[in-house]
Coordinates of C-alpha atoms in Angstrom, one line a residue:
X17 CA 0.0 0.0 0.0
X18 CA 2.3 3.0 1.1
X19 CA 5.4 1.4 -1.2
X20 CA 3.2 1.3 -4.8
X21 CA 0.3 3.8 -3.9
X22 CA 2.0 6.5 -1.4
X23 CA 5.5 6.3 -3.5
X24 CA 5.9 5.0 -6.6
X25 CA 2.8 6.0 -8.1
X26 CA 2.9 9.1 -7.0
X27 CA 6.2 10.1 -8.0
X28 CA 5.8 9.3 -11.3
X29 CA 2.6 11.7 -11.2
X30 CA 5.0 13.8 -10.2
X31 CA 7.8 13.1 -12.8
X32 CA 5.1 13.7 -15.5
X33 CA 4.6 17.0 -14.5
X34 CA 7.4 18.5 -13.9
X35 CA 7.2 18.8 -10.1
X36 CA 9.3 15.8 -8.9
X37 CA 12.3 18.0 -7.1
X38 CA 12.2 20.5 -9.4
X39 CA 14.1 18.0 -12.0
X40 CA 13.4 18.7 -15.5
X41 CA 13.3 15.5 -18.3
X42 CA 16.9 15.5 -19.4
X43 CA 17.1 13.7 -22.4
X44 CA 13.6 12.4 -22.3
X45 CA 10.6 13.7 -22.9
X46 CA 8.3 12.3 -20.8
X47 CA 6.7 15.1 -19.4
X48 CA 2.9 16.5 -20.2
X49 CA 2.0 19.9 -21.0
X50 CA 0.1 21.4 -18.3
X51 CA -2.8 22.0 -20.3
X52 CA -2.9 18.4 -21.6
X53 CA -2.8 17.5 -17.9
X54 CA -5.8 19.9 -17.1
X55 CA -7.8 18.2 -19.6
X56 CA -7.0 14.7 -18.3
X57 CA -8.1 16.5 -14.8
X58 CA -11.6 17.2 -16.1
X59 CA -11.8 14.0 -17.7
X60 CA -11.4 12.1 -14.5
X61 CA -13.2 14.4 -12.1
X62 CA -16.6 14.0 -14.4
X63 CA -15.7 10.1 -14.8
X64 CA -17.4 9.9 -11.6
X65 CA -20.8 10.4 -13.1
X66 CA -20.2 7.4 -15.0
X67 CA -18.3 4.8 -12.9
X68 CA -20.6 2.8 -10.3
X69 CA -20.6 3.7 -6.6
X70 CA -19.3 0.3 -5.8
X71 CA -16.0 0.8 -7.6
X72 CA -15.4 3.0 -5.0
X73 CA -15.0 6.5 -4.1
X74 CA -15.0 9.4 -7.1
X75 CA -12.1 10.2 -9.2
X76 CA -10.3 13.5 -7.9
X77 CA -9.6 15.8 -10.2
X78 CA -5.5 15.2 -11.3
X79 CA -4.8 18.6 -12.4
X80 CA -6.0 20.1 -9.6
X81 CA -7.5 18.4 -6.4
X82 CA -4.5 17.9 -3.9
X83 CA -6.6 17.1 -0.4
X84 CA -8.8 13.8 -1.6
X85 CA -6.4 11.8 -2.8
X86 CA -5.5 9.0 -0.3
X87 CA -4.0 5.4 -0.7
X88 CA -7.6 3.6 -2.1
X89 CA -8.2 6.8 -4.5
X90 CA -4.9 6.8 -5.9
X91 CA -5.1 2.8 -6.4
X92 CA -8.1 3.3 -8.6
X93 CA -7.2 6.3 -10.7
X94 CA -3.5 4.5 -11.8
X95 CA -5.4 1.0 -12.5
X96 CA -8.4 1.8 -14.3
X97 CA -9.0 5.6 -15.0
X98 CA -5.0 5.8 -15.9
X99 CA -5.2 3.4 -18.6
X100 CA -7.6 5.5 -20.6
X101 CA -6.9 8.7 -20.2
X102 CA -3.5 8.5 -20.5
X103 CA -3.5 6.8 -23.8
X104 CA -2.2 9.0 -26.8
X105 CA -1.3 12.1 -24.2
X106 CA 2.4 11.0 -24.2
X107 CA 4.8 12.5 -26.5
X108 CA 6.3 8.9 -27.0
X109 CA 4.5 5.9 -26.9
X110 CA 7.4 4.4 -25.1
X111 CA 5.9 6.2 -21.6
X112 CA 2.9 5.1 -22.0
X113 CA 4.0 1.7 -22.7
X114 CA 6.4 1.8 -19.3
X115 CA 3.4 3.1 -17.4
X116 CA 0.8 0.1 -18.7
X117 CA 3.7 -2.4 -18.1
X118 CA 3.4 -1.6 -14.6
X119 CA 0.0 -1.5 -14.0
X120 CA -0.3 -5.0 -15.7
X121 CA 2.6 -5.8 -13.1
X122 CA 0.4 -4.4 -10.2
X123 CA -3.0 -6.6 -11.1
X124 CA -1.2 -9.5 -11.5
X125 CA 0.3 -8.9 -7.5
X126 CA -3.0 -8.3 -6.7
X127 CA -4.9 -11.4 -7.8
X128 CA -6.6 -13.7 -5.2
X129 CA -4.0 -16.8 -6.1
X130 CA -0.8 -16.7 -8.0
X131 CA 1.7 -20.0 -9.4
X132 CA 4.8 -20.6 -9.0
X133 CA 5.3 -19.5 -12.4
X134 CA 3.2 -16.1 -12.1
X135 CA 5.5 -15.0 -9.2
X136 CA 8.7 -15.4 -11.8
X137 CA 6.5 -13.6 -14.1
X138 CA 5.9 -10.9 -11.8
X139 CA 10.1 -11.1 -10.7
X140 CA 11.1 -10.8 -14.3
X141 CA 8.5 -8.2 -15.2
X142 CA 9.9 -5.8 -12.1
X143 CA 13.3 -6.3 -13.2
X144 CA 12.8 -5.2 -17.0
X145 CA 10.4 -2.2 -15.8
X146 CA 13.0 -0.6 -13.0
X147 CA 15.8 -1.0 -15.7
X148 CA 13.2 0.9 -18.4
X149 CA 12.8 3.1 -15.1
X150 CA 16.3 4.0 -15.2
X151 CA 16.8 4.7 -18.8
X152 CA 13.8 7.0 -19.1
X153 CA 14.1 8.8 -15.6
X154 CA 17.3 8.5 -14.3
X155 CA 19.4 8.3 -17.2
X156 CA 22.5 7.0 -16.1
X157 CA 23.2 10.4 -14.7
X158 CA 24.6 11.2 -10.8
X159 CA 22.9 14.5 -10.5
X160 CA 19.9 12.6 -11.6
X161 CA 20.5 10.4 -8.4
X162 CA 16.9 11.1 -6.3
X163 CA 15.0 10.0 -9.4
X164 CA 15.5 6.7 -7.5
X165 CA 14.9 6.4 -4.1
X166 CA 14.6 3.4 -1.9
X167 CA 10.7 2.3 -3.7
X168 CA 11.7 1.4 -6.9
X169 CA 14.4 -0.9 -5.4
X170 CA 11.9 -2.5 -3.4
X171 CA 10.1 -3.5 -6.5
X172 CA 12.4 -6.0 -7.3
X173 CA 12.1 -7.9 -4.2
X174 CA 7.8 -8.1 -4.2
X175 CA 7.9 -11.5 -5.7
X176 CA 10.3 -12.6 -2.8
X177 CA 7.8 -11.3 -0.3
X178 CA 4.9 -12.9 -2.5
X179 CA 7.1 -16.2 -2.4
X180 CA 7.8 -15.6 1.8
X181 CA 4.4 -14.1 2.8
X182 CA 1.3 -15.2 -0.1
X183 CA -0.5 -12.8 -2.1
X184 CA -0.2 -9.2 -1.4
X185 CA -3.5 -8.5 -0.4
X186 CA -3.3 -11.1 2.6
X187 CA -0.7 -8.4 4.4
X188 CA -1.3 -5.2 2.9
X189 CA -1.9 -2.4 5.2
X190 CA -5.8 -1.5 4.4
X191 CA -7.0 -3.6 7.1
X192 CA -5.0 -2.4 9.6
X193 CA -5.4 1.6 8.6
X194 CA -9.4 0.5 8.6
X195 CA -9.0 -1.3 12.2
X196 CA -7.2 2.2 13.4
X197 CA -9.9 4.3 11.9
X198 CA -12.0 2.3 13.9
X199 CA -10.8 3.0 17.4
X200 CA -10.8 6.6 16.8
X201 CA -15.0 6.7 18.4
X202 CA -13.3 5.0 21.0
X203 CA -11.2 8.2 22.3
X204 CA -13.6 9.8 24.9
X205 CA -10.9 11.7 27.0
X206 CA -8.7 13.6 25.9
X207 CA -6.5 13.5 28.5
X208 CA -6.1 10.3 28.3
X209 CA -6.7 8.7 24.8
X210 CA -4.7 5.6 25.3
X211 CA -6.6 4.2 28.5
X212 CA -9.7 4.6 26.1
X213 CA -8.3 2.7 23.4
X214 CA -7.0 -0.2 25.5
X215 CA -10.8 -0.5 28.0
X216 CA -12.2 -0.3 24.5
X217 CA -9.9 -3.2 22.4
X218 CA -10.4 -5.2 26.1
X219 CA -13.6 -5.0 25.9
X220 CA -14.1 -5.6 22.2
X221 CA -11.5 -8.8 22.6
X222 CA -13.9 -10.4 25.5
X223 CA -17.3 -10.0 22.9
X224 CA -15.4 -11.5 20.4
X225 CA -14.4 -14.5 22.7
X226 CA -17.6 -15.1 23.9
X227 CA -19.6 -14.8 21.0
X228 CA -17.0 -17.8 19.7
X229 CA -17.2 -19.6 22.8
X230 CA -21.2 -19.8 23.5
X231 CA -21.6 -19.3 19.5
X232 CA -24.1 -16.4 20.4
X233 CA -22.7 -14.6 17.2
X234 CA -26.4 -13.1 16.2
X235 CA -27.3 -12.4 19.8
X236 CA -24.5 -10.1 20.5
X237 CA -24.3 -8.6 17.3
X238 CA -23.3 -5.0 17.6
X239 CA -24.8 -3.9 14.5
X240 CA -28.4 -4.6 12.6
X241 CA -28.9 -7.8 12.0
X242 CA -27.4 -9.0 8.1
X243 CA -30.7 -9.9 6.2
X244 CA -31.3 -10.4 2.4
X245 CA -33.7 -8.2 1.0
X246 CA -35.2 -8.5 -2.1
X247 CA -37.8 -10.5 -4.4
X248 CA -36.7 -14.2 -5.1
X249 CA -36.8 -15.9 -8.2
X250 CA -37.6 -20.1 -8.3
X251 CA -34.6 -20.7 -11.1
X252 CA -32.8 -17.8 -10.4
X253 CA -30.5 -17.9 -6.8
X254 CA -27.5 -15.9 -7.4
X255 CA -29.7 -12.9 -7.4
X256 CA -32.4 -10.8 -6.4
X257 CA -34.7 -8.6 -7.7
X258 CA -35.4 -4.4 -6.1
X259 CA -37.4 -1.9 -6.1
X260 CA -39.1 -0.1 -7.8
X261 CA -41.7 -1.8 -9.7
X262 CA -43.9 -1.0 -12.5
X263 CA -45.8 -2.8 -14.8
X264 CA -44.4 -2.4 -18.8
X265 CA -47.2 -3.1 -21.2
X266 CA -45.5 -5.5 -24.1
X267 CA -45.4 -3.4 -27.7
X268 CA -44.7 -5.4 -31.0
X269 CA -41.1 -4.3 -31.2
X270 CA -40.5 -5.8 -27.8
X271 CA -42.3 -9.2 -28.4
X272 CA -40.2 -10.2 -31.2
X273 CA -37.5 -9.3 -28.8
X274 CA -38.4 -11.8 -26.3
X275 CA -39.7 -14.3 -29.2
X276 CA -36.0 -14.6 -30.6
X277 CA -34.3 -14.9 -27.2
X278 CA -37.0 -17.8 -26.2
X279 CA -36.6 -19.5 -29.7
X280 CA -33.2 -21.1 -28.6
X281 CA -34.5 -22.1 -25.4
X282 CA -37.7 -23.9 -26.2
X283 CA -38.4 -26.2 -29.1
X284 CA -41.4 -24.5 -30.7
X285 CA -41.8 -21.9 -33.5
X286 CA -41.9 -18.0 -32.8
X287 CA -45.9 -18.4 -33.4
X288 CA -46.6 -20.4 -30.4
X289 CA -44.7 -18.3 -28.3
X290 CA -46.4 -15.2 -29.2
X291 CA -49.4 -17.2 -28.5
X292 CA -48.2 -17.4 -24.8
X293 CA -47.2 -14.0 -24.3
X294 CA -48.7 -11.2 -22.3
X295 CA -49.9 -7.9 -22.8
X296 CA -48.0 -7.2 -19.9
X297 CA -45.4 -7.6 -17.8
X298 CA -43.9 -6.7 -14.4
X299 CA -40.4 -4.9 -14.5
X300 CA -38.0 -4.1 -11.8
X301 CA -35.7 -1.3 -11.5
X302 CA -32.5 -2.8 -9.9
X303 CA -30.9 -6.1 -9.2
X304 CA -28.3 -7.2 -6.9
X305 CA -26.1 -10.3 -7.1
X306 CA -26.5 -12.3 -3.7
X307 CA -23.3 -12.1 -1.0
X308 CA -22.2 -8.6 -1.2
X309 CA -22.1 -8.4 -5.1
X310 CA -23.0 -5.7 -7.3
X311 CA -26.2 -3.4 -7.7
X312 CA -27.4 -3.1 -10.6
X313 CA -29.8 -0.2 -12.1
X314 CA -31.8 -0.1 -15.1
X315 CA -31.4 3.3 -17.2
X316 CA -35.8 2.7 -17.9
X317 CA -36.4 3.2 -13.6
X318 CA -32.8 4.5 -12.6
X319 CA -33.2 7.9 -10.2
X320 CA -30.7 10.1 -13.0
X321 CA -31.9 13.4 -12.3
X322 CA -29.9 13.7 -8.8
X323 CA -26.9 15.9 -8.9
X324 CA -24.8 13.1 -7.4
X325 CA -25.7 10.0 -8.8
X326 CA -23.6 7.7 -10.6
X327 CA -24.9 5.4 -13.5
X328 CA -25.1 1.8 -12.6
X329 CA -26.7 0.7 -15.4
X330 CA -24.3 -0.8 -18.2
X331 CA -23.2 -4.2 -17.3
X332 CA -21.5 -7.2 -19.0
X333 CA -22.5 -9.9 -20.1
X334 CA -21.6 -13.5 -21.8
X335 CA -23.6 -15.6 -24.7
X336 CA -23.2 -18.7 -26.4
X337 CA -22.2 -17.5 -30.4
X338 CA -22.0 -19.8 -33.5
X339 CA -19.2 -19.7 -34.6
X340 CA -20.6 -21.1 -38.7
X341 CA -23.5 -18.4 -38.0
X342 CA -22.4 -16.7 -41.1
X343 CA -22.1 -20.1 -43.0
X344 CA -25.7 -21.6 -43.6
X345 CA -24.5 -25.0 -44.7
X346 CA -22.1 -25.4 -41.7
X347 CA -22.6 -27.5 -38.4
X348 CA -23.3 -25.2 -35.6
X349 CA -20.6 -24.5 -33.1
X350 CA -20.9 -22.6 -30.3
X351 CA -18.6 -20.4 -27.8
X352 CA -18.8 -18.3 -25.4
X353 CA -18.4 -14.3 -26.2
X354 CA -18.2 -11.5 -24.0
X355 CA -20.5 -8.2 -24.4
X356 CA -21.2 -4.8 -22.5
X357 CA -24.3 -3.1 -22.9
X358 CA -27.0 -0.9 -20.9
X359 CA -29.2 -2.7 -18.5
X360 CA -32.7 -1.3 -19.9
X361 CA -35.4 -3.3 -18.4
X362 CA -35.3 -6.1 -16.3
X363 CA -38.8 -7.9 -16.6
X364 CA -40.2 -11.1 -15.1
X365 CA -41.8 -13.2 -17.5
X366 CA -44.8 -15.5 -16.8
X367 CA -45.5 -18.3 -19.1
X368 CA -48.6 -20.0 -18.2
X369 CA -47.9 -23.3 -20.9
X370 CA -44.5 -23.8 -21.9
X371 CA -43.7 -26.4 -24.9
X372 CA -42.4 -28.8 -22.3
X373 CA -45.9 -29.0 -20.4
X374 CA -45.2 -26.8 -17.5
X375 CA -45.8 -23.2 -16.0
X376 CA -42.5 -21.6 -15.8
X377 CA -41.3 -17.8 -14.5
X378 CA -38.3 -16.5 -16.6
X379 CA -36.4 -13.2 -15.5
X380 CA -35.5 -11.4 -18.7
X381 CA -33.2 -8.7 -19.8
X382 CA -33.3 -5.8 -22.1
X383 CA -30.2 -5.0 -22.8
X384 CA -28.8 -2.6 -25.9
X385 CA -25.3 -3.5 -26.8
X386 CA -22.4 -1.0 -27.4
X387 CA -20.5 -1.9 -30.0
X388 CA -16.6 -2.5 -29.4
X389 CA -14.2 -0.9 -32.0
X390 CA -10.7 -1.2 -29.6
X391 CA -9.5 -3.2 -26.5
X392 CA -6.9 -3.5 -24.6
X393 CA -7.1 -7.1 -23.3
X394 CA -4.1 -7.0 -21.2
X395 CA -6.1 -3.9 -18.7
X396 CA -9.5 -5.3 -19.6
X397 CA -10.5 -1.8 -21.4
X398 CA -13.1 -1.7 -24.5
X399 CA -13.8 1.0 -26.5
X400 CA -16.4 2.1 -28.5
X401 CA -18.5 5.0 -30.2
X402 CA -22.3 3.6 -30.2
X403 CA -24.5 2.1 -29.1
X404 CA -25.9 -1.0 -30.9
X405 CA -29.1 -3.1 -31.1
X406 CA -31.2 -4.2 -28.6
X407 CA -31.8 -7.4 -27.5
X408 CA -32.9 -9.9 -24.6
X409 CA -31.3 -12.4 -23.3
X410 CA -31.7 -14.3 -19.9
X411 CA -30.8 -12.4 -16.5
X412 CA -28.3 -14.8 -15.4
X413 CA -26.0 -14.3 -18.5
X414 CA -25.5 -10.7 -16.9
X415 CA -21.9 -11.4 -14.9
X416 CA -21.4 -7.6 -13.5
X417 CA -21.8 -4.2 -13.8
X418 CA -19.2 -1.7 -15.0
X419 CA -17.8 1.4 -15.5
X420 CA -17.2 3.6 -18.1
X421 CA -15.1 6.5 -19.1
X422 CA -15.2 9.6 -21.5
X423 CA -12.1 9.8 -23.3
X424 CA -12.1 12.7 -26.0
X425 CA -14.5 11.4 -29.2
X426 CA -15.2 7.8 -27.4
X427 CA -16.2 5.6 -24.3
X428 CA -13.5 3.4 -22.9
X429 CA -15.6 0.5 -20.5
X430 CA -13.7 -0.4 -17.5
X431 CA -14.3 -3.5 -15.7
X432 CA -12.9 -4.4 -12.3
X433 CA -13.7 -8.3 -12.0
X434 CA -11.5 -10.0 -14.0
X435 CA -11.4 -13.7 -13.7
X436 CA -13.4 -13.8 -10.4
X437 CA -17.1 -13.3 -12.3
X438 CA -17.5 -14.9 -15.5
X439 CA -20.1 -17.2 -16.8
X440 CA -19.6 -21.2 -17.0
X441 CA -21.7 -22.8 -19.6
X442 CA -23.0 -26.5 -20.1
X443 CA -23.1 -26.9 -23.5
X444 CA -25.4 -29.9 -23.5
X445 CA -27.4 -28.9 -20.2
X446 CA -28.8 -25.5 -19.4
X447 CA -26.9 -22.0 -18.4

């Protein structure tokens, strides 16, 4: 935490604009014009509108905002808002390239579980990006010396600690800044703050202990009690369904919406299906994946008219493609692909015959797709300039929601799950 987030990262902010002990860029030329910078300031502050609430706390302004940057704020910004506004600013595309080489670094330190052969990944990759560190910052040059302090040594010996310790995240410092923040309601005398601390850790230590000991765990509980809220769906567990709640009569356009996304689940023809269709049906405004996962809004019932909200609403999600579909003599083949698109409507289906001889509730969404022109699959980062069509598919092929960022004539989609949330199919059984 305070060796990548409080130090290295924040130097090279520095570097790049010229304030890093008053040092100029030598022979490089590494450095952004100020009002380049200012631009990339306004782009992050008002990425805030557009990034979900769960990512975490709102961009700061770059350029400008010196007070709210902290540890967790930082972390965000040079992983994912970085990335994408930092692209094509760069006089060189060598910087850019040095900078993206070490956020990939970063991720990879961060993931849940790392191999044997990750960690020499990660061991070779610090060694060829402190060496590129040297050539583009140092430069070889002695009155160039406090371009490289203590931190960027240390990089080279994270994989050891990886290798001595586990992943990164088992022994970073958040917890334990967290756990201080925490005692702070404890101080109730100022005269003596450290007698508080200590009756109140005591005391704390002795709940603990008996709550494990007489398993009284929801008895004692300190806070409100953890429930699930929500509307349940039979067939659908992962998730439930929020408020608000409106009824959404069924036009034409939309029927043959849901008549193509039910033709590959049921053996019948699209006639028979309209046949079992509504006029209506009921739609919910937000869904949230069960066991602290994401919230997710729909842009038909999402509040946007509040000053501060932040769009939860585009999401992606993962289909089974033919591969042949172009080819109509060809034997169909089908893979998995990965999408991102705005969350519309989510709408609960009832189907009071199905063609298998039973009554059967599906959760639908609509979803309109934006259409990728550019990734970068190393960061997880997909551009693109419009949206597309619109179609439905079932709920559970949604996997998360996402962010998104305005970067000059395009969107860039960021999405902070990586490996942790995507979709398993069984190609001869059901999703």
């Amino acid at each position: 935490m305070h060796l990548i987030w409080e130090n290295v990262v924040k130097n090279l902010m520095l570097h790049w604009t010229g304030q890093y002990k008053d040092l100029d860029a030598g022979t490089e030329d590494y450095q952004i014009h100020p009002s380049v910078w200012d631009a990339i300031g306004e782009a992050s502050a008002a990425s805030g509108d557009t990034i979900p609430g769960i990512f975490g706390p709102r961009p700061p302004n770059v350029a400008s905002d010196k007070l709210s940057w902290t540890a967790d704020t930082r972390s965000f910004w040079f992983q994912y808002v970085g990335p994408v506004l930092l692209a094509r600013r760069f006089t060189r595309p060598k910087y850019y390239k040095h900078f993206v080489d070490l956020v990939s670094l970063l991720r990879k330190c961060l993931q849940f579980e790392l191999t044997t052969a990750e960690i020499s990944e990660i061991r070779e990759g610090f060694i060829v990006w402190v060496q590129e560190y040297e050539q583009i910052y140092y430069q070889y040059d002695p009155d160039r010396m406090s371009t490289c302090p203590l931190t960027i040594h240390a990089l080279l010996h994270i994989a050891d600690s990886i290798e001595a310790a586990g992943p990164v995240w088992a022994y970073w410092a958040f917890p334990v800044e967290r756990y201080c923040g925490s005692l702070q309601p404890a101080i109730l005398n100022r005269r003596y703050p450290y007698a508080c601390i200590n009756r109140h850790i005591i005391d704390r230590s002795r709940l603990t202990h008996i709550k494990l000991v007489y398993q009284l765990g929801d008895q004692l509980r300190m806070g409100p009690p953890c429930s699930e809220t929500g509307t349940t769906v039979m067939g659908y567990d992962t998730f439930v369904l929020l408020p608000p709640r409106r009824v959404l009569p069924l036009n034409k356009a939309l029927q043959d919406k849901i008549i193509s996304c039910l033709c590959t689940r049921f053996e019948t023809t699209p006639r028979e299906l309209r046949k079992l269709l509504p006029a209506e049906v009921t739609q919910w405004g937000r869904l949230r994946v069960r066991n602290d996962g994401d919230t997710i809004r729909t842009s038909s019932l999402a509040a946007s008219d509040m000053e501060d909200s932040r769009d939860a609403t585009f999401v992606r999600y993962e289909l089974l493609v033919d591969r042949n579909a172009r080819f109509r003599n060809q034997r169909v083949i089908l893979e998995p692909r990965t999408f991102y698109g705005q969350l519309q409507n989510i709408i609960v289906l009832e189907l009071p015959f199905t063609a298998t001889g039973e009554s059967q509730t599906l959760v639908l969404g609509v979803i309109q797709r934006c259409e990728v022109t550019e990734e970068i699959a190393s960061l997880d980062v997909h551009y693109y300039e419009r949206m597309g069509a619109v179609e439905v598919v079932d709920i559970t092929t949604v996997q998360c929601v996402v962010g998104r960022i305005r970067d000059r004539n395009r969107w860039a989609v960021i999405d902070r799950s990586g490996a942790l949330s995507r979709a398993i199919f069984n190609i001869d059984g059901e999703l």
